[in-house]
Short mmCIF file of C-alpha atoms in Angstrom, two decimals:
data_model
loop_
_atom_site.label_atom_id
_atom_site.label_comp_id
_atom_site.label_asym_id
_atom_site.label_seq_id
_atom_site.Cartn_x
_atom_site.Cartn_y
_atom_site.Cartn_z
CA MET A 1 -1.27 -51.20 22.48
CA THR A 2 -1.73 -54.50 20.69
CA ALA A 3 -3.31 -57.55 22.32
CA LEU A 4 0.14 -59.04 22.87
CA HIS A 5 1.33 -55.99 24.78
CA SER A 6 -1.87 -55.85 26.85
CA PHE A 7 -1.51 -59.49 27.80
CA ALA A 8 2.18 -58.98 28.62
CA TYR A 9 1.15 -56.14 30.95
CA ALA A 10 -1.72 -58.15 32.45
CA GLN A 11 0.46 -61.23 32.88
CA ALA A 12 3.10 -59.29 34.81
CA ARG A 13 0.49 -57.83 37.16
CA ALA A 14 -1.30 -61.15 37.61
CA GLN A 15 2.00 -62.93 38.19
CA ALA A 16 2.97 -60.46 40.90
CA ARG A 17 -0.36 -60.93 42.68
CA TYR A 18 -0.26 -64.66 42.20
CA GLY A 19 3.04 -64.64 44.09
CA ASP A 20 1.35 -62.81 46.96
CA ARG A 21 -1.49 -65.33 47.31
CA LEU A 22 -2.05 -66.87 50.70
CA GLU A 23 -0.51 -70.28 51.20
CA ASP A 24 -2.18 -73.20 52.98
CA SER A 25 -0.45 -72.31 56.24
CA ASP A 26 -1.84 -68.76 56.03
CA TRP A 27 -5.36 -70.10 55.46
CA GLN A 28 -4.94 -72.47 58.38
CA ARG A 29 -3.85 -69.60 60.61
CA LEU A 30 -6.86 -67.60 59.45
CA GLY A 31 -9.13 -70.61 59.93
CA ALA A 32 -7.99 -71.01 63.53
CA VAL A 33 -9.25 -67.53 64.45
CA ARG A 34 -12.67 -67.65 66.13
CA SER A 35 -14.08 -64.13 66.39
CA VAL A 36 -14.95 -61.88 63.45
CA ASN A 37 -12.86 -58.98 64.60
CA GLN A 38 -9.79 -61.11 65.10
CA TYR A 39 -10.43 -62.71 61.70
CA LEU A 40 -10.48 -59.28 60.07
CA GLU A 41 -7.33 -58.18 61.89
CA THR A 42 -5.48 -61.34 60.90
CA ALA A 43 -6.59 -61.00 57.28
CA ARG A 44 -5.60 -57.33 57.25
CA ALA A 45 -1.98 -58.28 57.78
CA THR A 46 -1.96 -60.54 54.70
CA SER A 47 -2.39 -59.96 50.98
CA LEU A 48 -6.16 -59.94 51.66
CA GLY A 49 -5.63 -56.46 53.14
CA PRO A 50 -7.22 -54.53 50.23
CA TRP A 51 -10.41 -56.59 50.62
CA VAL A 52 -10.50 -56.02 54.37
CA ALA A 53 -9.79 -52.27 54.21
CA PRO A 54 -13.38 -51.09 53.53
CA LEU A 55 -14.82 -53.40 56.23
CA SER A 56 -15.28 -52.15 59.75
CA GLN A 57 -15.97 -54.10 62.90
CA ASP A 58 -19.32 -52.48 63.66
CA MET A 59 -20.96 -53.53 60.36
CA ASP A 60 -23.61 -56.26 60.46
CA HIS A 61 -23.32 -59.25 58.14
CA HIS A 62 -25.55 -57.70 55.44
CA GLN A 63 -23.37 -54.60 55.32
CA LYS A 64 -20.23 -56.71 55.19
CA GLU A 65 -21.71 -58.78 52.36
CA ARG A 66 -22.66 -55.65 50.43
CA VAL A 67 -19.20 -54.16 50.84
CA LEU A 68 -17.56 -57.44 49.81
CA ARG A 69 -19.67 -57.70 46.67
CA ALA A 70 -18.59 -54.14 45.76
CA VAL A 71 -14.97 -55.06 46.49
CA TRP A 72 -15.27 -58.03 44.14
CA ARG A 73 -16.73 -55.84 41.39
CA ASP A 74 -13.84 -53.37 41.79
CA THR A 75 -11.33 -56.22 41.67
CA VAL A 76 -12.79 -57.60 38.43
CA ASP A 77 -13.06 -54.13 36.88
CA GLU A 78 -9.38 -53.57 37.58
CA VAL A 79 -8.35 -56.88 36.01
CA SER A 80 -10.59 -56.33 32.98
CA GLY A 81 -8.92 -52.94 32.49
CA TRP A 82 -5.58 -54.69 31.99
CA MET A 83 -6.92 -56.77 29.12
CA PRO A 84 -7.30 -55.84 25.41
CA THR A 85 -10.60 -54.12 24.59
CA ASP A 86 -12.18 -57.12 22.89
CA TRP A 87 -11.69 -59.30 25.99
CA GLN A 88 -12.90 -56.77 28.54
CA GLU A 89 -16.57 -57.67 28.25
CA ALA A 90 -15.85 -61.34 28.98
CA ALA A 91 -13.85 -60.31 32.04
CA ARG A 92 -16.50 -57.87 33.30
CA LEU A 93 -19.09 -60.66 33.36
CA TRP A 94 -17.19 -62.04 36.35
CA THR A 95 -18.54 -59.16 38.44
CA GLU A 96 -21.88 -61.05 38.47
CA LEU A 97 -20.58 -64.19 40.17
CA PRO A 98 -21.50 -63.23 43.76
CA ASP A 99 -25.02 -62.27 42.62
CA LEU A 100 -25.90 -65.65 41.07
CA PRO A 101 -27.33 -67.25 44.25
CA SER A 102 -29.66 -64.26 44.74
CA VAL A 103 -30.71 -64.48 41.08
CA VAL A 104 -31.64 -68.15 41.51
CA HIS A 105 -33.57 -67.25 44.67
CA VAL A 106 -35.69 -64.72 42.79
CA GLN A 107 -36.09 -66.94 39.72
CA ARG A 108 -37.68 -69.56 41.96
CA GLY A 109 -40.46 -67.10 42.62
CA TRP A 110 -39.38 -65.97 46.08
CA PHE A 111 -39.30 -62.33 47.03
CA ALA A 112 -36.04 -60.45 46.84
CA PRO A 113 -34.79 -60.23 50.43
CA GLU A 114 -34.82 -56.84 52.08
CA TRP A 115 -31.05 -56.68 52.33
CA ALA A 116 -30.74 -57.16 48.56
CA GLU A 117 -32.85 -54.06 47.93
CA ARG A 118 -30.33 -51.98 49.85
CA ASP A 119 -27.60 -53.05 47.41
CA ASP A 120 -27.86 -50.77 44.36
CA HIS A 121 -26.35 -53.37 42.07
CA LEU A 122 -28.60 -56.22 43.19
CA ALA A 123 -31.66 -53.97 43.34
CA GLU A 124 -31.20 -53.44 39.61
CA ALA A 125 -30.40 -57.05 38.71
CA LEU A 126 -33.06 -58.89 40.70
CA PRO A 127 -36.24 -57.44 39.17
CA GLU A 128 -34.88 -58.48 35.75
CA ALA A 129 -34.27 -61.99 37.04
CA ALA A 130 -37.78 -62.18 38.47
CA GLY A 131 -39.22 -62.10 34.96
CA GLU A 132 -37.08 -65.03 33.80
CA SER A 133 -38.01 -68.67 34.03
CA GLU A 134 -36.10 -70.76 36.56
CA GLN A 135 -32.86 -72.05 35.12
CA ASN A 136 -29.45 -73.02 36.23
CA ALA A 137 -28.00 -69.55 36.76
CA GLY A 138 -24.44 -70.88 36.66
CA ALA A 139 -25.00 -72.57 33.29
CA ALA A 140 -26.71 -69.46 31.91
CA TRP A 141 -23.84 -67.30 33.09
CA LEU A 142 -21.32 -69.68 31.47
CA THR A 143 -23.20 -69.47 28.16
CA ARG A 144 -22.98 -65.67 28.23
CA TRP A 145 -19.32 -65.83 29.19
CA ARG A 146 -18.53 -68.18 26.31
CA SER A 147 -20.32 -65.93 23.83
CA ALA A 148 -18.20 -62.97 25.03
CA TRP A 149 -14.90 -64.67 24.16
CA ALA A 150 -13.05 -62.80 21.41
CA ASN A 151 -12.06 -65.52 18.95
CA PRO A 152 -9.73 -67.62 21.08
CA SER A 153 -7.62 -70.30 19.37
CA ARG A 154 -8.78 -73.89 19.74
CA ALA A 155 -6.24 -74.61 22.48
CA GLN A 156 -7.25 -71.44 24.31
CA ALA A 157 -10.95 -72.31 24.05
CA GLU A 158 -10.28 -75.74 25.55
CA ALA A 159 -8.31 -74.18 28.38
CA LEU A 160 -11.07 -71.62 29.02
CA GLU A 161 -13.54 -74.52 29.23
CA ALA A 162 -11.33 -76.08 31.89
CA ILE A 163 -11.53 -72.83 33.84
CA ALA A 164 -15.32 -72.85 33.46
CA THR A 165 -15.39 -76.30 35.05
CA ALA A 166 -13.29 -75.04 37.95
CA LEU A 167 -15.62 -72.11 38.61
CA PHE A 168 -18.57 -74.07 39.97
CA PRO A 169 -16.86 -76.96 41.73
CA GLY A 170 -19.82 -77.73 43.97
CA PHE A 171 -22.08 -78.61 41.04
CA ASP A 172 -22.05 -81.12 38.21
CA ALA A 173 -22.66 -80.17 34.56
CA THR A 174 -26.45 -80.13 35.06
CA GLY A 175 -26.25 -77.83 38.06
CA VAL A 176 -26.93 -80.54 40.67
CA PRO A 177 -24.79 -80.18 43.83
CA VAL A 178 -22.12 -82.86 44.16
CA PRO A 179 -21.62 -84.68 47.50
CA ALA A 180 -19.49 -82.73 49.97
CA ALA A 181 -16.77 -85.41 50.10
CA ALA A 182 -16.36 -85.36 46.31
CA TYR A 183 -16.29 -81.57 46.40
CA ARG A 184 -13.53 -81.50 49.04
CA ALA A 185 -11.54 -84.17 47.20
CA GLY A 186 -11.72 -82.11 44.03
CA GLU A 187 -10.47 -78.88 45.63
CA ALA A 188 -6.76 -79.62 45.39
CA ALA A 189 -7.13 -80.94 41.86
CA ILE A 190 -8.87 -77.72 40.78
CA ASP A 191 -6.08 -75.57 42.21
CA ALA A 192 -3.47 -77.74 40.48
CA GLU A 193 -5.32 -77.49 37.18
CA LEU A 194 -5.67 -73.70 37.44
CA THR A 195 -1.96 -73.39 38.25
CA ARG A 196 -1.11 -75.48 35.20
CA LEU A 197 -3.30 -73.33 32.95
CA PHE A 198 -1.88 -70.12 34.44
CA ARG A 199 1.68 -71.20 33.67
CA ARG A 200 1.09 -73.06 30.42
CA HIS A 201 -0.87 -70.25 28.73
CA ALA A 202 1.17 -67.24 29.83
CA GLN A 203 0.38 -63.96 28.02
CA THR A 204 -2.96 -65.20 26.73
CA PRO A 205 -6.53 -64.64 28.00
CA VAL A 206 -6.39 -68.12 29.56
CA ALA A 207 -3.75 -67.07 32.09
CA ILE A 208 -5.68 -63.95 33.07
CA PHE A 209 -8.95 -65.86 33.52
CA ALA A 210 -7.09 -68.55 35.47
CA TYR A 211 -5.84 -65.75 37.71
CA LEU A 212 -9.39 -64.42 38.05
CA ALA A 213 -10.56 -67.93 38.97
CA PHE A 214 -7.89 -68.12 41.70
CA THR A 215 -8.96 -64.74 42.98
CA TRP A 216 -12.62 -65.76 42.97
CA ARG A 217 -11.84 -68.92 44.95
CA ASP A 218 -9.80 -66.95 47.49
CA PHE A 219 -12.52 -64.34 47.70
CA GLU A 220 -15.19 -66.98 48.36
CA ARG A 221 -13.02 -68.63 50.97
CA PHE A 222 -12.39 -65.36 52.78
CA ARG A 223 -16.00 -64.23 52.47
CA GLY A 224 -17.33 -67.60 53.68
CA GLY A 225 -15.01 -67.57 56.69
CA LEU A 226 -16.00 -64.04 57.61
CA ILE A 227 -19.76 -64.48 57.33
CA ARG A 228 -19.70 -67.86 59.09
CA ARG A 229 -17.94 -66.28 62.04
CA GLN A 230 -20.23 -63.27 62.05
CA LEU A 231 -23.39 -65.40 62.00
CA PHE A 232 -22.45 -68.37 64.11
CA HIS A 233 -19.54 -67.63 66.42
CA ASP A 234 -20.30 -64.01 67.28
CA GLY A 235 -24.05 -64.61 67.08
CA ARG A 236 -23.74 -67.46 69.59
CA GLU A 237 -21.66 -65.31 71.91
CA ARG A 238 -24.23 -62.52 71.77
CA SER A 239 -27.12 -64.84 72.54
CA ALA A 240 -25.13 -66.42 75.41
CA ALA A 241 -24.54 -62.97 76.85
CA MET B 1 9.00 -64.02 22.06
CA LYS B 2 9.67 -66.65 19.42
CA ILE B 3 9.21 -64.01 16.69
CA VAL B 4 11.62 -61.67 18.45
CA GLN B 5 14.20 -64.38 18.83
CA GLY B 6 13.70 -65.37 15.18
CA VAL B 7 14.17 -61.84 13.87
CA ALA B 8 17.21 -61.27 16.04
CA VAL B 9 18.85 -64.54 15.07
CA ALA B 10 18.10 -63.90 11.38
CA ALA B 11 19.63 -60.42 11.58
CA ILE B 12 22.77 -61.60 13.26
CA ALA B 13 23.02 -64.62 10.99
CA ILE B 14 22.78 -62.48 7.83
CA GLY B 15 25.38 -60.10 9.20
CA GLY B 16 27.62 -62.95 10.25
CA VAL B 17 27.41 -64.69 6.87
CA SER B 18 28.20 -61.44 5.08
CA LEU B 19 31.21 -60.96 7.34
CA LEU B 20 32.44 -64.49 6.66
CA VAL B 21 32.04 -64.02 2.91
CA LEU B 22 34.04 -60.82 3.13
CA LEU B 23 36.78 -62.42 5.20
CA ALA B 24 37.00 -65.38 2.82
CA HIS B 25 37.19 -63.10 -0.21
CA SER B 26 39.78 -60.89 1.33
CA GLY B 27 41.84 -63.93 2.32
CA ALA B 28 41.66 -65.55 -1.11
CA ALA B 29 42.34 -62.41 -3.01
CA GLY B 30 45.35 -61.82 -0.74
CA ALA B 31 48.18 -59.90 -2.22
CA GLN B 32 46.48 -59.15 -5.55
CA GLU B 33 43.82 -57.04 -3.91
CA ALA B 34 46.27 -55.44 -1.55
CA ALA B 35 48.26 -54.35 -4.57
CA ALA B 36 45.25 -53.01 -6.36
CA GLN B 37 44.00 -51.22 -3.19
CA THR B 38 40.43 -51.52 -4.44
CA VAL B 39 37.45 -53.60 -3.35
CA ASP B 40 35.45 -55.63 -5.82
CA PRO B 41 32.15 -53.72 -6.38
CA VAL B 42 30.16 -56.96 -5.99
CA ILE B 43 31.69 -57.54 -2.57
CA LEU B 44 31.11 -53.93 -1.65
CA LYS B 45 27.48 -54.21 -2.68
CA TRP B 46 26.95 -57.31 -0.52
CA ALA B 47 28.84 -55.73 2.33
CA PHE B 48 26.44 -52.79 2.38
CA ILE B 49 23.44 -55.09 2.07
CA GLY B 50 24.74 -57.24 4.91
CA ALA B 51 25.48 -54.26 7.13
CA ALA B 52 22.09 -52.73 6.44
CA ALA B 53 20.32 -56.03 7.12
CA ALA B 54 22.24 -56.61 10.34
CA ALA B 55 21.56 -53.13 11.69
CA GLY B 56 18.00 -52.82 10.37
CA LEU B 57 16.61 -56.24 11.25
CA SER B 58 18.23 -56.27 14.67
CA ALA B 59 16.76 -52.82 15.35
CA LEU B 60 13.33 -54.15 14.36
CA GLY B 61 13.79 -57.16 16.61
CA ALA B 62 14.93 -54.97 19.47
CA GLY B 63 12.00 -52.61 19.00
CA TYR B 64 9.57 -55.51 19.16
CA ALA B 65 11.31 -57.01 22.18
CA VAL B 66 11.36 -53.70 24.06
CA ALA B 67 7.65 -53.21 23.33
CA VAL B 68 6.71 -56.57 24.85
CA VAL B 69 9.24 -56.54 27.69
CA GLY B 70 8.46 -52.88 28.38
CA SER B 71 4.72 -53.60 28.68
CA ALA B 72 5.39 -56.44 31.08
CA ALA B 73 7.89 -54.25 32.97
CA VAL B 74 5.34 -51.49 33.46
CA GLY B 75 2.86 -54.10 34.72
CA ALA B 76 5.41 -55.50 37.16
CA LEU B 77 6.36 -52.01 38.39
CA ALA B 78 2.69 -51.16 38.99
CA GLU B 79 2.56 -54.03 41.46
CA LYS B 80 6.08 -53.88 42.86
CA PRO B 81 7.85 -50.53 42.34
CA GLU B 82 10.92 -51.84 44.17
CA LEU B 83 11.72 -53.98 41.11
CA LEU B 84 12.74 -50.96 39.01
CA GLY B 85 16.45 -51.88 38.91
CA ARG B 86 15.87 -55.49 37.84
CA VAL B 87 13.27 -54.54 35.28
CA LEU B 88 15.64 -52.01 33.70
CA ILE B 89 18.17 -54.81 33.20
CA LEU B 90 15.58 -56.91 31.36
CA VAL B 91 14.60 -54.02 29.09
CA GLY B 92 18.31 -53.35 28.50
CA LEU B 93 18.84 -56.97 27.45
CA ALA B 94 16.07 -56.61 24.88
CA GLU B 95 17.63 -53.38 23.64
CA GLY B 96 21.00 -55.15 23.38
CA ILE B 97 19.74 -57.03 20.33
CA ALA B 98 20.02 -53.79 18.31
CA ILE B 99 23.55 -53.20 19.57
CA TYR B 100 24.70 -56.68 18.48
CA GLY B 101 23.39 -55.94 14.99
CA LEU B 102 25.12 -52.57 14.95
CA ILE B 103 28.44 -54.15 15.97
CA VAL B 104 28.16 -56.72 13.18
CA ALA B 105 27.34 -53.94 10.70
CA ILE B 106 30.42 -51.95 11.79
CA LEU B 107 32.62 -55.03 11.44
CA ILE B 108 31.31 -55.63 7.93
CA LEU B 109 31.89 -52.05 6.86
CA ASN B 110 35.40 -52.12 8.36
CA GLN B 111 36.25 -55.17 6.33
CA ALA B 112 34.83 -53.60 3.19
CA GLY B 113 37.22 -50.71 3.70
#
């Protein structure tokens, strides 16, 4: 298969999944749920079902986190398999996104948390990070991602840069967190920009990475909602009991 | 897709021009040629070239189109198997490019006698 055929295949699959994405009303319905178990059951009935399937109600938050990180790696591996060989490495780098906060934690000289040592993937990655000097892990990851691009055209490179900007919306170019209000105001604009790139650059790596960026944002939203409920809502109920 | 469209349009255009040239020649020659019952070898040569170009280039265009549309179709079916019927129509449309070229080639050869 040539690159064109691979991207045609990948585009069709990404397009189908893009059509199944949760809409704002679905997220609002999910956001209105208070308990973890109800949250999981509500999510199970949506297109988030494949992410929910390996989670069970009796897992603690560390187990859920570990399973979700594995689910994300599987998701990225699947998408990278759709792409031409020379783009697969760039796509596979996206498996590392959920690990970046832990990497920063270890780079700052703190011990790897106990839960991280129970995750085979993190247990391998963190000791390597411990030897590195502290740096902006997001910026370092972006540098590696850029170097893995397989000769994109100028227009494609510009579009991929736009995706890079959308990936870390909570931080400015130097890695400093932006104020929460600015972050929230930028959310809709980021989605609009990713949608534009996804449609404008159909059958190119840009569209597939825009799709991955959508998926990453949905994944973070789902994961954040789940862990928040597990730690705060259910935790509060347990301590009240 | 632009390349596919380009090849297909070129194939049909070449075939169409050849057909028009043939029709014009046959009209102008009129009764003389009918009496002679023979076709000018130059016209015959261009008729074969036109027919070959129409059939050949349109087949190439169709092959290319089916490759791209087929890849996308397989991707779509992997996600939504219920789309099989609609996807077959799209692949058939791509394949139709070859049939248009073949029809033009047959028309040319008919005119050439």
